[in-house]
Short mmCIF file of C-alpha atoms and ligand atoms in Angstrom, two decimals:
data_model
loop_
_atom_site.label_atom_id
_atom_site.label_comp_id
_atom_site.label_asym_id
_atom_site.label_seq_id
_atom_site.Cartn_x
_atom_site.Cartn_y
_atom_site.Cartn_z
CA MET A 1 -2.65 -22.08 23.61
CA LYS A 2 -4.27 -21.55 20.30
CA ARG A 3 -2.00 -20.84 16.95
CA THR A 4 -1.96 -18.13 16.34
CA ARG A 5 -3.02 -17.45 12.39
CA VAL A 6 -3.71 -14.24 10.17
CA ARG A 7 -5.29 -13.75 7.59
CA PHE A 8 -5.24 -10.86 4.77
CA ALA A 9 -8.77 -11.11 2.14
CA PRO A 10 -8.43 -8.06 0.20
CA SER A 11 -11.58 -7.67 -3.12
CA PRO A 12 -9.25 -8.14 -5.96
CA THR A 13 -10.81 -4.83 -7.00
CA GLY A 14 -7.56 -2.67 -8.22
CA PRO A 15 -4.63 -2.47 -7.09
CA LEU A 16 -4.24 -2.31 -3.32
CA HIS A 17 -3.83 0.89 -1.66
CA MET A 18 -0.86 1.83 1.11
CA GLY A 19 -3.39 1.28 3.52
CA GLY A 20 -3.93 -1.86 2.03
CA VAL A 21 -0.27 -3.18 2.38
CA ARG A 22 -0.24 -1.38 6.04
CA THR A 23 -3.02 -3.76 7.85
CA ALA A 24 -1.23 -7.19 5.59
CA LEU A 25 1.63 -6.28 7.15
CA TYR A 26 0.54 -5.86 11.09
CA ASN A 27 -1.07 -9.14 10.50
CA TYR A 28 2.17 -10.67 9.52
CA LEU A 29 4.26 -9.01 12.31
CA TYR A 30 1.42 -10.27 14.44
CA ALA A 31 1.83 -14.06 13.23
CA LYS A 32 5.94 -14.02 12.79
CA GLN A 33 6.18 -12.71 16.37
CA LYS A 34 4.10 -15.09 18.05
CA GLY A 35 5.41 -18.01 15.75
CA GLY A 36 1.85 -18.04 13.53
CA ASP A 37 0.41 -18.60 10.00
CA PHE A 38 0.33 -15.58 7.72
CA LEU A 39 -2.53 -16.53 5.33
CA LEU A 40 -3.76 -14.48 1.87
CA ARG A 41 -7.12 -15.03 0.79
CA ILE A 42 -8.80 -13.75 -2.54
CA GLU A 43 -12.49 -12.18 -1.37
CA ASP A 44 -14.18 -12.26 -4.70
CA THR A 45 -17.82 -13.07 -5.01
CA ASP A 46 -18.67 -10.18 -5.55
CA SER A 47 -18.39 -10.13 -8.99
CA HIS A 48 -19.45 -6.24 -10.20
CA ARG A 49 -16.60 -4.98 -8.13
CA PHE A 50 -13.97 -7.89 -10.04
CA VAL A 51 -11.05 -6.29 -12.39
CA PRO A 52 -9.45 -8.54 -14.15
CA GLY A 53 -5.17 -7.92 -12.84
CA ALA A 54 -6.08 -6.91 -9.54
CA GLU A 55 -5.20 -10.44 -8.02
CA GLN A 56 -1.92 -10.51 -9.49
CA TYR A 57 -1.33 -7.26 -8.08
CA ILE A 58 -2.17 -8.41 -4.78
CA ILE A 59 0.78 -11.01 -4.71
CA ASP A 60 3.44 -9.07 -6.10
CA ALA A 61 2.72 -5.85 -4.35
CA LEU A 62 3.45 -7.94 -1.07
CA ALA A 63 6.69 -9.76 -2.82
CA TRP A 64 7.99 -6.82 -3.22
CA CYS A 65 7.82 -6.17 0.75
CA GLY A 66 8.29 -9.14 1.55
CA ILE A 67 5.51 -10.09 3.24
CA THR A 68 5.57 -13.61 2.54
CA PRO A 69 2.64 -15.62 3.03
CA ASP A 70 2.13 -19.19 4.62
CA GLU A 71 -0.40 -20.23 2.66
CA GLY A 72 -2.62 -19.63 0.52
CA VAL A 73 0.25 -18.39 -2.05
CA LYS A 74 2.75 -20.90 -3.67
CA ASP A 75 4.78 -19.88 -6.97
CA GLY A 76 3.52 -16.02 -7.01
CA LYS A 77 0.26 -17.23 -7.49
CA ILE A 78 -3.80 -18.43 -5.44
CA VAL A 79 -3.79 -21.49 -4.72
CA GLU A 80 -5.80 -23.79 -5.99
CA THR A 81 -5.39 -27.54 -5.03
CA ALA A 82 -4.76 -28.26 -1.79
CA ASP A 83 -0.59 -29.12 -0.54
CA GLU A 84 0.79 -30.26 2.33
CA ARG A 85 1.54 -26.58 3.03
CA ASN A 86 -1.70 -25.79 1.98
CA PRO A 87 -4.50 -27.08 3.56
CA HIS A 88 -7.10 -25.03 3.28
CA ALA A 89 -7.14 -24.63 -0.73
CA PRO A 90 -9.50 -23.00 -2.51
CA TYR A 91 -7.55 -20.01 -1.48
CA ARG A 92 -9.75 -17.72 -4.04
CA GLN A 93 -13.79 -17.48 -2.53
CA SER A 94 -14.82 -17.92 -6.07
CA GLN A 95 -13.72 -21.30 -6.57
CA ARG A 96 -15.42 -22.09 -2.54
CA ARG A 97 -18.79 -21.02 -3.72
CA GLN A 98 -20.65 -24.65 -3.08
CA ILE A 99 -19.58 -24.51 0.50
CA TYR A 100 -21.38 -21.42 1.18
CA ARG A 101 -24.61 -22.04 0.87
CA GLU A 102 -24.86 -25.21 3.16
CA TYR A 103 -23.77 -22.20 5.65
CA ALA A 104 -26.20 -20.35 4.91
CA GLU A 105 -29.20 -22.56 4.99
CA ARG A 106 -27.89 -24.35 8.37
CA LEU A 107 -28.60 -20.61 9.72
CA VAL A 108 -32.41 -20.76 8.20
CA ALA A 109 -33.04 -24.29 9.45
CA GLY A 110 -31.76 -22.98 13.44
CA GLY A 111 -34.03 -19.21 13.00
CA PHE A 112 -31.12 -17.48 12.16
CA ALA A 113 -31.96 -16.41 8.41
CA TYR A 114 -34.51 -16.59 6.56
CA TYR A 115 -35.53 -16.10 3.18
CA ALA A 116 -36.35 -12.53 0.86
CA PHE A 117 -37.91 -13.18 -2.01
CA ASP A 118 -39.13 -9.14 -2.24
CA THR A 119 -37.45 -7.60 -6.02
CA PRO A 120 -35.49 -4.85 -6.21
CA GLU A 121 -38.67 -3.24 -6.89
CA GLU A 122 -39.92 -4.00 -4.26
CA LEU A 123 -37.30 -2.26 -1.94
CA GLU A 124 -37.70 0.39 -3.85
CA ALA A 125 -41.31 0.93 -2.91
CA SER A 126 -40.50 0.81 0.21
CA ARG A 127 -37.44 2.59 0.34
CA ARG A 128 -39.67 5.69 -1.75
CA GLU A 129 -42.61 5.26 1.14
CA ALA A 130 -40.26 5.85 4.16
CA GLU A 131 -38.75 8.95 1.85
CA ALA A 132 -41.90 10.03 2.36
CA ARG A 133 -42.76 9.87 6.20
CA LYS A 134 -39.17 11.47 5.87
CA GLU A 135 -38.08 7.83 7.73
CA THR A 136 -35.05 5.74 6.23
CA PHE A 137 -36.17 2.26 5.65
CA ILE A 138 -34.40 -0.84 7.24
CA TYR A 139 -34.95 -4.61 6.09
CA ASN A 140 -35.10 -5.05 9.79
CA ALA A 141 -38.07 -6.48 12.65
CA ALA A 142 -39.77 -3.50 12.38
CA THR A 143 -41.16 -4.21 8.86
CA ARG A 144 -39.26 -7.64 7.96
CA GLN A 145 -43.43 -8.63 8.61
CA LYS A 146 -44.83 -6.84 6.04
CA LEU A 147 -42.17 -7.98 3.31
CA ARG A 148 -42.19 -10.87 1.22
CA ASN A 149 -39.92 -13.51 3.07
CA SER A 150 -39.90 -16.91 4.68
CA LEU A 151 -40.97 -15.55 7.90
CA THR A 152 -44.54 -13.84 6.02
CA LEU A 153 -45.16 -16.64 3.32
CA ASP A 154 -46.34 -20.00 4.21
CA ALA A 155 -44.21 -22.91 3.65
CA GLY A 156 -46.44 -24.47 0.49
CA GLN A 157 -45.57 -20.50 -1.03
CA VAL A 158 -41.80 -20.51 0.31
CA GLN A 159 -41.23 -23.91 -1.26
CA ARG A 160 -42.61 -22.74 -4.39
CA LEU A 161 -41.02 -19.27 -4.87
CA LEU A 162 -37.40 -20.98 -3.56
CA ALA A 163 -38.25 -23.24 -6.77
CA GLU A 164 -39.27 -20.57 -9.04
CA ARG A 165 -37.87 -17.58 -8.85
CA SER A 166 -33.93 -17.12 -9.00
CA ASP A 167 -33.42 -13.32 -7.55
CA TRP A 168 -34.17 -14.94 -4.18
CA THR A 169 -31.47 -13.91 -1.11
CA ILE A 170 -31.30 -15.82 2.16
CA ARG A 171 -30.72 -12.24 4.97
CA PHE A 172 -29.28 -12.34 8.43
CA ARG A 173 -32.74 -12.61 10.59
CA MET A 174 -31.32 -9.87 12.88
CA PRO A 175 -32.48 -9.86 16.95
CA GLU A 176 -34.41 -7.48 18.11
CA ASP A 177 -33.73 -5.27 21.30
CA GLU A 178 -30.39 -6.38 22.12
CA THR A 179 -26.83 -5.04 22.66
CA VAL A 180 -24.38 -6.70 21.29
CA GLU A 181 -21.45 -6.79 23.20
CA MET A 182 -17.80 -6.33 21.06
CA ASP A 183 -14.27 -6.62 22.40
CA ASP A 184 -10.91 -4.91 20.30
CA LEU A 185 -7.54 -5.31 21.10
CA ILE A 186 -7.12 -1.74 19.50
CA ARG A 187 -10.56 0.41 20.88
CA GLY A 188 -11.03 -2.09 24.18
CA HIS A 189 -15.22 -2.95 24.80
CA MET A 190 -18.09 -1.79 21.96
CA SER A 191 -21.31 -2.32 22.46
CA VAL A 192 -23.90 -2.24 20.07
CA HIS A 193 -28.07 -1.60 19.67
CA THR A 194 -29.85 -4.41 17.38
CA GLY A 195 -32.38 -1.34 16.20
CA THR A 196 -29.38 1.09 14.97
CA LEU A 197 -28.42 -2.83 12.24
CA ASP A 198 -30.32 -4.24 9.34
CA ASP A 199 -30.28 -7.28 8.04
CA LYS A 200 -28.21 -8.29 6.11
CA VAL A 201 -27.94 -10.50 2.89
CA LEU A 202 -25.85 -13.41 3.13
CA TRP A 203 -26.40 -15.07 0.28
CA LYS A 204 -27.94 -14.57 -3.56
CA ARG A 205 -29.78 -17.19 -5.42
CA ALA A 206 -28.79 -14.46 -8.75
CA ASP A 207 -25.44 -15.79 -8.81
CA GLU A 208 -25.22 -18.30 -6.22
CA LEU A 209 -22.45 -16.56 -3.71
CA PRO A 210 -22.01 -15.70 -0.42
CA THR A 211 -21.91 -12.09 0.25
CA TYR A 212 -19.06 -11.13 1.91
CA HIS A 213 -20.20 -11.53 5.12
CA LEU A 214 -20.97 -14.72 4.96
CA ALA A 215 -17.83 -16.42 3.62
CA ASN A 216 -15.92 -13.90 5.32
CA ILE A 217 -16.95 -15.66 8.72
CA VAL A 218 -17.27 -19.41 6.65
CA ASP A 219 -14.07 -19.17 5.63
CA ASP A 220 -11.94 -17.45 9.25
CA HIS A 221 -13.72 -20.35 10.64
CA LEU A 222 -13.06 -22.90 8.49
CA MET A 223 -9.24 -21.62 8.14
CA ALA A 224 -8.93 -21.48 12.12
CA ILE A 225 -7.51 -17.94 11.70
CA SER A 226 -7.12 -17.04 15.43
CA ASP A 227 -6.82 -12.95 14.93
CA VAL A 228 -8.99 -10.93 12.05
CA ILE A 229 -6.45 -7.53 11.65
CA ARG A 230 -8.53 -5.35 9.21
CA GLY A 231 -9.09 -1.51 8.48
CA GLU A 232 -11.15 0.51 10.61
CA GLU A 233 -13.89 0.86 7.25
CA TRP A 234 -14.58 -2.85 8.66
CA LEU A 235 -16.19 -1.72 12.27
CA PRO A 236 -19.61 -1.32 11.48
CA SER A 237 -19.57 -4.84 10.76
CA LEU A 238 -18.23 -6.05 13.82
CA PRO A 239 -21.82 -6.85 15.43
CA LEU A 240 -22.79 -8.46 11.76
CA HIS A 241 -20.76 -10.67 12.64
CA VAL A 242 -20.14 -11.52 16.09
CA LEU A 243 -23.65 -12.33 15.80
CA LEU A 244 -22.62 -14.96 12.89
CA TYR A 245 -20.07 -16.75 14.65
CA ARG A 246 -23.08 -17.11 18.27
CA ALA A 247 -25.80 -18.16 15.76
CA PHE A 248 -22.94 -21.35 13.79
CA GLY A 249 -21.90 -22.12 17.58
CA TRP A 250 -18.37 -21.52 16.87
CA GLU A 251 -15.63 -19.83 18.84
CA ARG A 252 -14.70 -16.34 17.64
CA PRO A 253 -11.83 -14.97 16.85
CA GLN A 254 -9.84 -11.58 18.28
CA PHE A 255 -10.98 -8.69 16.83
CA ALA A 256 -8.06 -5.60 15.66
CA HIS A 257 -9.42 -2.30 14.07
CA LEU A 258 -6.20 -0.62 11.98
CA PRO A 259 -6.88 2.90 12.17
CA LEU A 260 -6.98 5.06 8.41
CA LEU A 261 -4.76 6.33 6.67
CA LEU A 262 -5.21 10.33 6.51
CA LYS A 263 -4.24 12.66 4.29
CA PRO A 264 -1.31 14.87 5.01
CA VAL A 265 -3.21 17.81 5.40
CA GLY A 266 -6.56 18.50 5.68
CA ASN A 267 -9.26 15.79 6.78
CA GLY A 268 -9.96 12.65 5.63
CA LYS A 269 -8.90 9.60 3.90
CA LEU A 270 -5.54 9.61 2.00
CA SER A 271 -6.62 8.59 -1.45
CA LYS A 272 -4.88 8.24 -4.67
CA ARG A 273 -6.08 12.22 -5.18
CA ASP A 274 -3.59 13.05 -2.51
CA GLY A 275 -1.15 11.77 -4.11
CA ASP A 276 -1.59 12.71 -7.32
CA LYS A 277 -1.87 16.77 -6.48
CA LEU A 278 0.99 16.62 -4.08
CA GLY A 279 2.88 14.18 -6.13
CA PHE A 280 3.68 10.95 -4.49
CA PRO A 281 2.31 7.59 -4.83
CA VAL A 282 -0.33 6.22 -2.57
CA PHE A 283 0.20 2.29 -4.09
CA PRO A 284 2.84 0.56 -3.69
CA LEU A 285 3.56 -0.97 -7.50
CA SER A 286 2.84 1.15 -10.60
CA TRP A 287 -0.81 -0.12 -12.43
CA THR A 288 -2.29 0.99 -15.53
CA GLY A 289 -5.61 0.06 -15.83
CA ALA A 290 -8.73 -0.84 -18.19
CA ASP A 291 -9.85 2.00 -18.40
CA GLY A 292 -5.84 3.20 -18.78
CA GLU A 293 -5.42 5.09 -15.81
CA THR A 294 -2.51 5.30 -14.31
CA CYS A 295 -1.69 4.72 -11.21
CA ARG A 296 2.08 5.62 -9.61
CA GLY A 297 3.82 2.92 -7.05
CA TYR A 298 6.51 3.36 -4.29
CA ARG A 299 8.65 0.78 -6.15
CA GLU A 300 9.16 2.80 -9.97
CA ASP A 301 8.99 5.74 -7.90
CA GLY A 302 11.76 4.65 -6.00
CA TYR A 303 11.64 3.36 -3.27
CA PHE A 304 13.81 1.14 -1.08
CA PRO A 305 11.07 -2.20 -0.30
CA GLU A 306 12.58 -1.59 2.90
CA ALA A 307 12.23 2.17 3.01
CA PHE A 308 8.68 1.76 1.94
CA VAL A 309 7.92 -1.54 4.76
CA ASN A 310 9.92 0.92 7.67
CA LEU A 311 7.43 4.09 6.40
CA LEU A 312 3.93 2.33 6.73
CA ALA A 313 4.77 0.29 9.50
CA MET A 314 5.26 3.94 11.34
CA LEU A 315 2.39 4.54 9.81
CA GLY A 316 -0.25 3.58 12.75
CA TRP A 317 1.93 2.05 15.39
CA ASN A 318 5.36 3.52 16.97
CA PRO A 319 7.57 1.79 19.52
CA GLY A 320 7.30 3.23 22.34
CA THR A 321 11.02 4.71 21.76
CA GLU A 322 13.04 7.12 19.95
CA GLN A 323 14.07 4.38 17.54
CA GLU A 324 12.61 5.24 13.71
CA LEU A 325 14.76 2.58 11.27
CA PHE A 326 13.36 -1.06 11.67
CA SER A 327 14.06 -3.98 9.19
CA LEU A 328 11.52 -6.39 8.94
CA ASP A 329 12.81 -8.70 11.37
CA GLU A 330 13.20 -5.82 14.08
CA LEU A 331 9.47 -4.74 13.42
CA THR A 332 8.31 -7.90 14.21
CA ALA A 333 9.99 -8.73 16.74
CA ALA A 334 9.16 -4.72 18.13
CA PHE A 335 5.48 -5.05 16.66
CA SER A 336 2.96 -4.65 19.41
CA LEU A 337 -1.12 -4.12 18.16
CA ASP A 338 -1.59 -2.05 21.98
CA LYS A 339 1.43 0.24 20.74
CA VAL A 340 -1.55 0.86 17.28
CA SER A 341 -3.17 4.03 18.43
CA LYS A 342 -6.93 4.94 18.01
CA SER A 343 -6.88 7.43 15.74
CA GLY A 344 -5.99 7.84 12.04
CA ALA A 345 -2.16 8.51 11.34
CA LYS A 346 -1.59 11.42 9.05
CA PHE A 347 0.72 10.78 6.01
CA ASN A 348 3.53 12.87 5.33
CA PRO A 349 4.96 12.43 2.00
CA ASP A 350 8.71 14.12 3.58
CA LYS A 351 8.93 11.71 5.77
CA ALA A 352 8.67 9.24 3.19
CA LYS A 353 11.72 10.56 1.66
CA TRP A 354 13.47 10.73 4.78
CA TYR A 355 13.02 6.54 5.04
CA ASN A 356 14.04 6.77 1.46
CA LYS A 357 17.13 8.16 2.34
CA GLU A 358 18.47 6.83 5.24
CA TYR A 359 18.12 4.15 3.66
CA LEU A 360 20.60 4.71 1.22
CA ARG A 361 23.35 5.76 2.87
CA ARG A 362 23.30 2.97 4.54
CA LYS A 363 23.14 0.65 1.71
CA ASP A 364 26.63 -0.61 0.20
CA ASP A 365 28.14 1.69 -2.78
CA GLY A 366 28.86 -1.23 -4.62
CA VAL A 367 24.58 -1.72 -4.50
CA LEU A 368 23.94 1.44 -4.89
CA ALA A 369 26.37 1.39 -8.46
CA ASP A 370 23.87 -2.48 -9.78
CA LEU A 371 21.23 0.27 -9.42
CA LEU A 372 22.67 3.25 -11.24
CA LEU A 373 24.61 1.59 -14.11
CA PRO A 374 21.60 0.88 -15.67
CA MET A 375 19.68 4.39 -15.46
CA LEU A 376 23.45 5.43 -17.26
CA ALA A 377 23.81 2.83 -19.73
CA ALA A 378 19.33 3.80 -20.84
CA GLU A 379 21.13 7.02 -21.07
CA GLY A 380 24.01 5.71 -24.21
CA ILE A 381 26.77 6.75 -20.61
CA GLU A 382 29.40 4.14 -21.15
CA THR A 383 31.26 4.00 -17.27
CA THR A 384 32.37 0.99 -15.16
CA LYS A 385 31.28 -0.42 -11.70
CA GLY A 386 34.84 0.83 -10.31
CA TYR A 387 34.21 4.52 -11.79
CA VAL A 388 29.89 4.64 -10.64
CA GLU A 389 30.49 3.48 -6.96
CA LYS A 390 33.63 6.25 -7.35
CA VAL A 391 31.82 9.35 -7.84
CA ILE A 392 28.53 6.84 -5.51
CA SER A 393 31.46 7.80 -2.10
CA LEU A 394 30.91 10.66 -3.41
CA THR A 395 27.67 12.25 -3.74
CA LYS A 396 25.67 9.71 -1.62
CA GLU A 397 24.85 12.67 1.71
CA ARG A 398 23.00 14.51 -1.85
CA ALA A 399 20.93 12.11 -2.48
CA THR A 400 17.77 10.88 -2.03
CA PHE A 401 16.87 8.21 -5.04
CA VAL A 402 19.39 6.12 -6.48
CA SER A 403 18.02 8.31 -9.60
CA ASP A 404 18.68 11.78 -7.81
CA PHE A 405 23.46 10.91 -9.01
CA ARG A 406 22.55 10.76 -12.49
CA ASP A 407 21.31 14.35 -11.64
CA ILE A 408 23.90 15.26 -8.76
CA ALA A 409 26.55 13.46 -10.40
CA ARG A 410 25.49 14.13 -14.37
CA CYS A 411 28.96 16.24 -14.99
CA LEU A 412 30.50 13.59 -13.58
CA PHE A 413 29.66 11.24 -16.68
CA THR A 414 29.12 13.73 -19.48
CA ALA A 415 30.94 16.62 -20.69
CA PRO A 416 27.82 19.21 -20.45
CA GLN A 417 25.82 20.15 -23.61
CA GLN A 418 24.36 23.81 -22.57
CA TYR A 419 26.16 26.80 -19.65
CA ASP A 420 23.85 28.25 -16.91
CA GLU A 421 22.69 31.65 -18.79
CA LYS A 422 23.45 33.47 -15.96
CA ASP A 423 26.86 32.29 -14.54
CA SER A 424 28.67 32.25 -18.21
CA ALA A 425 27.45 36.32 -18.57
CA LYS A 426 28.93 36.82 -14.25
CA PHE A 427 31.86 34.20 -14.94
CA GLY A 428 32.72 33.65 -18.46
CA ALA A 429 35.16 36.35 -18.59
CA PHE A 430 37.91 34.84 -16.13
CA LEU A 431 38.00 30.98 -18.46
CA PRO A 432 41.01 32.10 -19.72
CA GLN A 433 42.42 32.55 -16.18
CA ALA A 434 41.08 29.68 -15.41
CA VAL A 435 42.58 27.43 -18.59
CA GLU A 436 45.98 29.01 -17.33
CA ALA A 437 45.29 28.20 -13.74
CA MET A 438 43.91 24.64 -14.66
CA ARG A 439 47.06 23.98 -17.19
CA ALA A 440 49.31 24.57 -14.53
CA ALA A 441 47.60 22.65 -11.68
CA SER A 442 48.25 19.16 -11.23
CA ASP A 443 45.26 18.93 -8.57
CA ALA A 444 42.89 21.33 -6.47
CA ALA A 445 45.58 23.02 -3.93
CA THR A 446 47.98 23.58 -6.88
CA LEU A 447 45.21 25.33 -8.82
CA GLU A 448 44.24 26.99 -5.52
CA ALA A 449 47.98 28.00 -5.79
CA TYR A 450 48.37 28.81 -8.76
CA ILE A 451 45.39 31.14 -8.92
CA ARG A 452 46.90 32.94 -5.82
CA GLU A 453 50.63 33.56 -6.55
CA HIS A 454 49.32 34.96 -9.71
CA ASP A 455 46.43 37.89 -8.55
CA MET A 456 44.15 35.94 -9.82
CA PRO A 457 40.86 36.97 -8.98
CA MET A 458 40.05 33.95 -6.32
CA GLY A 459 36.18 32.90 -5.87
CA LYS A 460 35.46 34.77 -9.81
CA VAL A 461 38.35 32.09 -11.43
CA MET A 462 36.35 28.98 -10.09
CA ASN A 463 33.39 29.46 -10.30
CA GLY A 464 34.35 29.49 -14.00
CA ILE A 465 35.95 26.77 -13.58
CA ARG A 466 32.76 24.57 -11.71
CA LEU A 467 30.42 26.77 -15.18
CA ALA A 468 33.42 25.13 -17.09
CA LEU A 469 33.20 21.96 -15.86
CA THR A 470 29.55 21.17 -14.64
CA GLY A 471 27.66 23.90 -17.05
CA ALA A 472 26.88 26.28 -13.76
CA ALA A 473 29.36 27.60 -11.25
CA SER A 474 27.06 25.81 -8.09
CA GLY A 475 26.81 21.93 -7.45
CA LEU A 476 30.29 19.36 -6.75
CA GLY A 477 33.48 20.79 -5.52
CA ILE A 478 35.64 21.81 -7.61
CA GLY A 479 38.36 18.62 -5.87
CA ASP A 480 35.73 16.42 -6.29
CA ILE A 481 35.44 16.55 -9.93
CA LEU A 482 38.95 16.41 -10.20
CA SER A 483 39.76 13.67 -8.53
CA CYS A 484 36.79 11.71 -10.75
CA ILE A 485 37.25 12.69 -14.02
CA GLY A 486 41.59 13.47 -14.25
CA LEU A 487 43.14 16.76 -15.11
CA PRO A 488 42.94 16.33 -18.99
CA GLU A 489 38.86 15.64 -18.92
CA ALA A 490 38.93 18.51 -16.92
CA LEU A 491 41.11 20.68 -19.41
CA ARG A 492 39.00 19.39 -22.39
CA ARG A 493 35.93 20.89 -21.15
CA LEU A 494 38.05 24.35 -20.10
CA GLU A 495 38.97 25.17 -23.74
CA THR A 496 35.69 23.73 -25.36
CA CYS A 497 33.32 26.02 -22.22
CA LYS A 498 36.27 28.77 -23.21
CA GLU A 499 35.44 28.60 -27.19
CA LYS A 500 32.48 28.50 -26.59
CA ILE A 501 30.69 31.30 -24.49
CA TRP A 502 34.41 33.96 -23.94
CA LYS A 503 34.55 36.89 -25.82
CA GLU A 504 36.85 39.14 -25.49
N1 LIG B 1 -12.80 -8.47 1.97
C1 LIG B 1 -12.77 -7.37 2.43
C2 LIG B 1 -11.35 -5.89 2.45
O1 LIG B 1 -11.37 -6.01 1.26
C3 LIG B 1 -11.75 -7.97 3.92
C4 LIG B 1 -11.92 -7.47 5.34
C5 LIG B 1 -11.80 -8.06 6.09
O2 LIG B 1 -10.39 -8.05 7.16
O3 LIG B 1 -12.27 -8.79 7.01
O4 LIG B 1 -11.02 -5.19 2.68
#
């Protein structure tokens, strides 16, 4: 059997969207399950859309998720020189440019492609003429005979133009009146009539670079890719790709087109704007573009990479059971393309938070403490790991992110700086009794007993205590607070509070 080899082939046109990370993840899971290889290849032949930093972002985002390529990346960089593990280097298409021309010429020689000399102005004129007739111009069998290309010009003219001009292209000669039959591992069998397709540009003399279509097919062939798993937006390119494989006489890989990630509300693709509007990230890592535009990232928002990977996996795939929590290894074992849905997957930001909360609950208190300690230090809070662990164990069920501890448990690290106004008005009058009870108490139980025995109004005095300890009459239980901060500190806080807000 053929070895399974898949690739993630992003174009470095900006930060990688979470939908792109999901494509990488599904490729990775598919390959790992079959004991195959997962490659990263950078498709940067469109120089107009190239964005500096985007390539490194892709590498870093995959690394954060634990999606490790078998080929294409070494020491956090794209491999440029072949070695034993990376025999197909360079894995960046702009460095493979000398490869593609030969393949484009091969197609011309076989009659599957031709040289086209139309200038942008001539094409624009054809477009306008068609529009005047209320038609849309497409470069295909119906129009190519009237245009300037190697099918209409004589050989001498063609040679002259090839030598003189530097703006010609090589176009695919889309077969006329044919039905292309295609299979997709998710969508099943499909067919498309070539009458709806155009003669796509494959190679451009202007920058001596292939277009996406040619480079993608050539590299998938040279890199022995067995399965192409990619976003649904590439489905319209599939007939051309199938025809290119046929023209080259190459065996084609299997294809699978993944459903789109959809907005939480309404219709359409999940976009950065949805995230900005509803307050959630749509990128794995934060990003600042050269234009100063910023994107928030799951990592910086406090998500655990395992939670992010888990929630991504479930967007468009289901295991066929009730299980929702999966480690990367469990996903690898359970994943299959036949359980990927054909329709788009609606993103639910609340569910994303739920995943993080579940992962946080399962984390060791010591691990969480190590993450929380620097956040506390940044606020000038001095404490110990042991103490932070204790605080975490008491408040774990209330937190979704590690940073939540800082806010939920603030009063366990520092005395309140101010007191809630409403609560002060309501319970301030009971502070003298609260101080008296606290002085007599040795823990929460004796505190309560004292209040009861001395006929003090239980609820009000307790709320007065809570106000003094935390700054408001709600939040953590008094017993928990006392067990962390201790009686002397509690008494100090009560006395300070009484001094500040109690009026006779
Ligand atoms: N370079 C394409 C992209 O940016 C790759 C599509 C494919 O996987 O064939 O998504």
